[in-house]
CSV table of C-alpha atoms in Angstrom, one decimal:
chain,number,residue,atom,x,y,z
A,1,MET,CA,12.4,15.6,67.8
A,2,GLY,CA,15.5,16.6,65.9
A,3,THR,CA,17.5,14.0,67.8
A,4,VAL,CA,15.1,11.2,66.9
A,5,GLU,CA,15.1,12.0,63.1
A,6,SER,CA,18.9,12.3,63.1
A,7,LYS,CA,19.1,8.8,64.7
A,8,LYS,CA,16.9,7.3,62.0
A,9,ARG,CA,18.9,8.9,59.3
A,10,LYS,CA,22.1,7.5,60.8
A,11,GLN,CA,20.5,4.0,60.9
A,12,LYS,CA,19.5,4.2,57.2
A,13,LEU,CA,23.0,5.3,56.2
A,14,SER,CA,24.6,2.6,58.3
A,15,ASN,CA,22.2,-0.1,56.9
A,16,PRO,CA,21.8,0.6,53.1
A,17,GLY,CA,21.0,-3.0,52.3
A,18,THR,CA,17.9,-2.9,54.4
A,19,SER,CA,16.3,-0.1,52.4
A,20,GLN,CA,17.1,-1.8,49.1
A,21,GLU,CA,15.6,-5.1,50.3
A,22,THR,CA,12.4,-3.2,51.3
A,23,ASN,CA,12.1,-1.6,47.8
A,24,SER,CA,12.6,-4.9,46.0
A,25,ARG,CA,9.9,-6.5,48.1
A,26,SER,CA,7.4,-3.8,47.2
A,27,THR,CA,8.3,-4.1,43.5
A,28,MET,CA,7.7,-7.9,43.5
A,29,ALA,CA,4.4,-7.4,45.3
A,30,ASP,CA,3.3,-4.9,42.7
A,31,GLN,CA,4.2,-7.3,39.8
A,32,LYS,CA,2.3,-10.2,41.5
A,33,ASP,CA,-0.8,-8.0,41.8
A,34,ASN,CA,-0.5,-7.1,38.1
A,35,VAL,CA,-0.3,-10.8,37.1
A,36,ASP,CA,-3.3,-11.7,39.2
A,37,ASP,CA,-5.3,-8.9,37.6
A,38,PHE,CA,-4.4,-10.1,34.1
A,39,LYS,CA,-5.5,-13.7,35.0
A,40,VAL,CA,-8.8,-12.4,36.2
A,41,GLN,CA,-9.4,-10.3,33.0
A,42,THR,CA,-8.4,-13.3,30.8
A,43,ALA,CA,-10.9,-15.6,32.7
A,44,LYS,CA,-13.7,-13.1,32.1
A,45,HIS,CA,-12.9,-12.6,28.4
A,46,SER,CA,-11.8,-16.1,27.2
A,47,ASN,CA,-12.6,-15.3,23.5
A,48,ILE,CA,-9.9,-12.7,23.3
A,49,SER,CA,-7.1,-15.2,23.5
A,50,SER,CA,-8.7,-17.7,21.2
A,51,VAL,CA,-9.2,-15.3,18.2
A,52,PRO,CA,-5.9,-14.5,16.5
A,53,ILE,CA,-5.1,-10.8,15.7
A,54,ARG,CA,-5.4,-10.2,11.9
A,55,GLN,CA,-3.0,-7.9,10.2
A,56,HIS,CA,-4.1,-4.7,8.5
A,57,SER,CA,-3.1,-6.0,5.1
A,58,ASP,CA,-5.2,-9.1,5.4
A,59,GLN,CA,-8.3,-7.1,6.4
A,60,SER,CA,-7.9,-4.7,3.4
A,61,ARG,CA,-7.4,-7.7,1.1
A,62,ASP,CA,-10.6,-9.3,2.3
A,63,ARG,CA,-12.5,-6.1,1.8
A,64,LEU,CA,-11.2,-5.8,-1.8
A,65,SER,CA,-12.1,-9.4,-2.7
A,66,LYS,CA,-15.6,-8.9,-1.2
A,67,ARG,CA,-16.1,-5.7,-3.3
A,68,LEU,CA,-15.0,-7.4,-6.5
A,69,SER,CA,-17.2,-10.5,-5.9
A,70,THR,CA,-20.2,-8.2,-5.1
A,71,GLU,CA,-19.7,-6.3,-8.4
A,72,SER,CA,-19.2,-9.5,-10.5
A,73,ASN,CA,-22.3,-11.2,-8.9
A,74,GLY,CA,-24.5,-8.2,-9.4
A,75,THR,CA,-25.3,-7.6,-5.7
A,76,SER,CA,-25.4,-4.5,-3.6
A,77,GLU,CA,-24.7,-4.3,0.1
A,78,GLY,CA,-27.7,-3.1,2.1
A,79,GLY,CA,-26.1,-3.3,5.5
A,80,VAL,CA,-23.8,-5.2,7.7
A,81,GLY,CA,-23.9,-8.9,6.8
A,82,SER,CA,-26.8,-8.5,4.3
A,83,SER,CA,-26.8,-8.4,0.4
A,84,THR,CA,-29.7,-7.7,-2.0
A,85,PRO,CA,-29.4,-9.5,-5.4
A,86,VAL,CA,-29.8,-7.3,-8.4
A,87,GLU,CA,-31.5,-8.9,-11.4
A,88,VAL,CA,-29.5,-8.6,-14.6
A,89,THR,CA,-31.8,-8.5,-17.6
A,90,ALA,CA,-31.0,-9.9,-21.0
A,91,LEU,CA,-30.7,-6.4,-22.4
A,92,GLU,CA,-28.1,-5.4,-19.8
A,93,GLU,CA,-26.2,-8.6,-20.4
A,94,SER,CA,-26.0,-7.9,-24.1
A,95,PHE,CA,-24.9,-4.4,-23.3
A,96,ARG,CA,-22.0,-5.7,-21.2
A,97,ARG,CA,-20.9,-8.2,-23.8
A,98,PHE,CA,-20.7,-5.5,-26.5
A,99,ALA,CA,-19.1,-3.0,-24.0
A,100,ILE,CA,-16.1,-5.3,-23.3
A,101,HIS,CA,-15.7,-6.4,-26.9
A,102,GLY,CA,-12.1,-5.7,-28.2
A,103,ASP,CA,-11.0,-4.0,-24.9
A,104,THR,CA,-9.4,-6.1,-22.2
A,105,ARG,CA,-9.5,-3.2,-19.7
A,106,ALA,CA,-13.2,-2.6,-20.1
A,107,THR,CA,-15.4,-3.3,-17.1
A,108,GLY,CA,-18.7,-3.6,-19.0
A,109,LYS,CA,-20.3,-0.6,-17.3
A,110,GLU,CA,-19.7,1.8,-20.1
A,111,MET,CA,-19.6,1.6,-23.9
A,112,HIS,CA,-17.8,3.7,-26.4
A,113,GLY,CA,-19.0,4.8,-29.8
A,114,LYS,CA,-17.3,2.1,-31.8
A,115,ASN,CA,-19.0,-0.7,-29.9
A,116,TRP,CA,-22.3,1.2,-29.9
A,117,SER,CA,-22.2,1.3,-33.7
A,118,LYS,CA,-21.2,-2.4,-33.8
A,119,LEU,CA,-24.1,-3.3,-31.6
A,120,CYS,CA,-26.6,-1.5,-33.8
A,121,LYS,CA,-25.2,-3.1,-36.9
A,122,ASP,CA,-24.9,-6.7,-35.6
A,123,CYS,CA,-28.3,-6.7,-34.0
A,124,GLY,CA,-30.1,-5.4,-37.0
A,125,VAL,CA,-31.1,-2.0,-35.6
A,126,ILE,CA,-29.5,-0.3,-38.7
A,127,ASP,CA,-31.7,-1.1,-41.7
A,128,GLY,CA,-30.3,1.4,-44.2
A,129,LYS,CA,-33.7,3.1,-44.6
A,130,ASN,CA,-35.1,4.5,-41.3
A,131,ILE,CA,-31.9,4.0,-39.3
A,132,THR,CA,-28.5,4.6,-40.8
A,133,LEU,CA,-25.0,4.6,-39.4
A,134,THR,CA,-25.1,8.4,-39.3
A,135,ASP,CA,-28.3,8.4,-37.2
A,136,VAL,CA,-26.6,6.0,-34.7
A,137,ASP,CA,-23.6,8.3,-34.3
A,138,ILE,CA,-25.9,11.4,-33.9
A,139,VAL,CA,-27.9,9.7,-31.2
A,140,PHE,CA,-24.7,8.6,-29.4
A,141,SER,CA,-23.4,12.2,-29.3
A,142,LYS,CA,-26.8,13.4,-28.1
A,143,VAL,CA,-27.2,11.1,-25.1
A,144,LYS,CA,-23.6,11.1,-23.8
A,145,LYS,CA,-22.2,13.7,-21.5
A,146,LYS,CA,-20.2,16.5,-23.1
A,147,THR,CA,-17.1,15.6,-21.0
A,148,CYS,CA,-17.3,11.9,-21.6
A,149,ARG,CA,-16.6,9.6,-24.5
A,150,ASN,CA,-18.6,6.6,-23.2
A,151,ILE,CA,-22.3,6.0,-22.3
A,152,THR,CA,-23.7,4.2,-19.3
A,153,PHE,CA,-26.5,1.6,-19.4
A,154,ASP,CA,-29.1,4.2,-18.5
A,155,GLU,CA,-27.9,6.5,-21.3
A,156,PHE,CA,-27.9,3.4,-23.6
A,157,LYS,CA,-31.6,2.8,-22.9
A,158,VAL,CA,-32.3,6.5,-23.7
A,159,ALA,CA,-30.4,6.1,-27.0
A,160,LEU,CA,-32.4,2.9,-27.9
A,161,GLY,CA,-35.6,4.9,-27.2
A,162,GLU,CA,-34.5,7.6,-29.7
A,163,LEU,CA,-33.8,5.0,-32.4
A,164,ALA,CA,-36.9,3.0,-31.7
A,165,ARG,CA,-39.2,5.9,-32.3
A,166,LYS,CA,-37.5,6.6,-35.5
A,167,LYS,CA,-37.4,3.0,-36.7
A,168,TYR,CA,-41.0,2.1,-35.8
A,169,ARG,CA,-42.9,5.3,-36.5
A,170,GLU,CA,-46.3,3.6,-36.7
A,171,LYS,CA,-46.0,2.2,-33.2
A,172,SER,CA,-46.2,3.8,-29.8
A,173,GLY,CA,-43.1,4.7,-27.8
A,174,GLU,CA,-43.3,1.7,-25.5
A,175,GLU,CA,-44.1,-0.8,-28.3
A,176,ALA,CA,-41.2,0.6,-30.4
A,177,GLU,CA,-38.7,0.3,-27.5
A,178,ALA,CA,-39.9,-3.3,-26.8
A,179,GLU,CA,-39.3,-4.2,-30.5
A,180,VAL,CA,-35.8,-2.8,-30.5
A,181,ALA,CA,-35.0,-4.5,-27.2
A,182,LYS,CA,-36.0,-7.9,-28.7
A,183,LEU,CA,-33.5,-7.3,-31.5
A,184,ILE,CA,-30.7,-6.8,-28.9
A,185,GLU,CA,-31.6,-9.3,-26.1
A,186,GLY,CA,-29.4,-12.4,-26.0
A,187,LYS,CA,-27.1,-11.2,-28.9
A,188,THR,CA,-23.3,-11.2,-28.8
A,189,PRO,CA,-20.7,-9.4,-30.9
A,190,VAL,CA,-20.2,-11.0,-34.4
A,191,ILE,CA,-16.6,-11.8,-35.0
A,192,ALA,CA,-15.7,-11.4,-38.7
A,193,GLY,CA,-13.8,-14.1,-40.5
A,194,VAL,CA,-10.4,-13.9,-42.2
A,195,THR,CA,-10.3,-11.4,-44.9
A,196,ARG,CA,-10.1,-13.0,-48.3
A,197,ALA,CA,-7.7,-11.8,-51.0
A,198,VAL,CA,-9.5,-10.2,-53.9
A,199,ALA,CA,-8.2,-11.1,-57.3
A,200,SER,CA,-7.5,-8.0,-59.4
A,201,PRO,CA,-5.9,-7.6,-62.8
A,202,THR,CA,-3.0,-5.6,-61.3
A,203,VAL,CA,-2.2,-8.2,-58.7
A,204,SER,CA,-2.5,-11.0,-61.2
A,205,ARG,CA,-0.1,-9.3,-63.6
A,206,LEU,CA,2.5,-8.8,-60.9
A,207,THR,CA,2.3,-12.4,-59.7
A,208,ASP,CA,2.3,-14.1,-63.2
A,209,THR,CA,5.7,-15.7,-63.5
A,210,THR,CA,5.3,-16.3,-67.3
A,211,LYS,CA,5.6,-12.5,-67.8
A,212,PHE,CA,8.7,-12.1,-65.8
A,213,THR,CA,11.8,-10.9,-67.7
A,214,GLY,CA,15.6,-10.7,-67.1
A,215,SER,CA,17.0,-12.3,-64.0
A,216,HIS,CA,13.6,-12.6,-62.3
A,217,LYS,CA,12.6,-15.0,-65.0
A,218,GLU,CA,15.5,-17.4,-64.2
A,219,ARG,CA,14.2,-17.8,-60.6
A,220,PHE,CA,11.2,-19.9,-61.7
A,221,ASP,CA,10.7,-22.9,-63.8
A,222,GLU,CA,8.0,-23.5,-66.5
A,223,THR,CA,5.3,-24.4,-63.9
A,224,GLY,CA,5.9,-21.2,-61.9
A,225,ARG,CA,7.6,-22.9,-59.1
A,226,GLY,CA,10.7,-21.3,-57.6
A,227,LYS,CA,14.1,-22.9,-58.2
A,228,GLY,CA,15.5,-21.9,-54.8
A,229,LYS,CA,19.2,-21.2,-54.6
A,230,ALA,CA,19.8,-22.3,-58.2
A,231,GLY,CA,17.6,-19.4,-59.3
A,232,ARG,CA,19.5,-16.8,-57.2
A,233,VAL,CA,23.1,-17.9,-57.5
A,234,ASP,CA,25.2,-18.2,-60.7
A,235,VAL,CA,26.4,-21.8,-60.8
A,236,VAL,CA,29.7,-22.2,-62.6
A,237,ASP,CA,29.8,-24.9,-65.4
A,238,THR,CA,33.0,-26.9,-65.0
A,239,SER,CA,32.1,-29.5,-67.7
A,240,GLY,CA,34.5,-28.0,-70.3
A,241,TYR,CA,31.9,-27.3,-72.9
A,242,VAL,CA,31.4,-23.8,-74.2
A,243,ALA,CA,28.1,-22.1,-73.7
A,244,GLY,CA,25.5,-22.9,-76.3
A,245,TYR,CA,27.1,-26.2,-77.5
A,246,LYS,CA,24.3,-28.5,-78.5
A,247,HIS,CA,26.2,-31.8,-79.0
A,248,ARG,CA,27.2,-32.3,-75.5
A,249,GLY,CA,27.8,-35.9,-74.6
A,250,THR,CA,27.9,-37.3,-78.1
A,251,TYR,CA,31.6,-38.1,-78.1
A,252,GLU,CA,31.2,-40.3,-75.0
A,253,LYS,CA,28.4,-42.2,-76.8
A,254,LYS,CA,30.6,-42.8,-79.9
A,255,VAL,CA,33.6,-44.0,-77.8
A,256,ASN,CA,31.6,-46.2,-75.5
A,257,LYS,CA,29.5,-48.0,-78.1
A,258,PRO,CA,28.8,-51.7,-77.4
A,259,THR,CA,31.2,-54.1,-79.0
A,260,GLU,CA,28.8,-57.1,-79.2
A,261,GLY,CA,28.2,-58.6,-82.7
A,262,ARG,CA,31.3,-56.8,-84.1
A,263,PRO,CA,34.1,-59.0,-85.8
A,264,MET,CA,37.3,-59.1,-83.9
């Protein structure tokens, strides 16, 4: 046995190209089998090659846009591929309009105390008798959370209930809340006009040019209109006349008199 094995070893050592050729043939056969398996799998699942692979950034961007559109349209996802529309009442719409007033970063889901007071004032909730600005501020502090500075829509409705019972004392709670809701529904923030200047004696005295003295008086003419640069800069008189001379130009009139009708 030992003699046979030694002969085989000698043959392998004497013919190294034969062993390499055998290894290369086995490797090519394995590769061919792998290619055939891949073709079979591709034929079974033809949809895999037709659908392009999406990047992770594209998927996250789609999820973000879907969430934003859901919030803006007032829908809530109830499951995969389903959405339930949420009805936005006129009261909630007015709440959102006042909540974002004057704040570009506001989302409309929360309202701070300044806009709450403006809502009560613009919608006529404050009447100066039963409801005052102080009452509105007290109710706001009562319904909001201690650690928050804003109120949500649910807290907003609770605050309206507090004011409604105080404003309409002769009516029941539900009727009072309905009356206050009618005052707010469909309303938008009132934008104040340009502030007008109030004429006061102090301002009139300071702007009356007829009462100016000294160098300030020289800057305006008799009508109160400014002279411009002539009223700010001393202009040098190069005419040759002394200051205060009243007969300026009379010599030229005497010399340049017309000679018509005079004897030669």
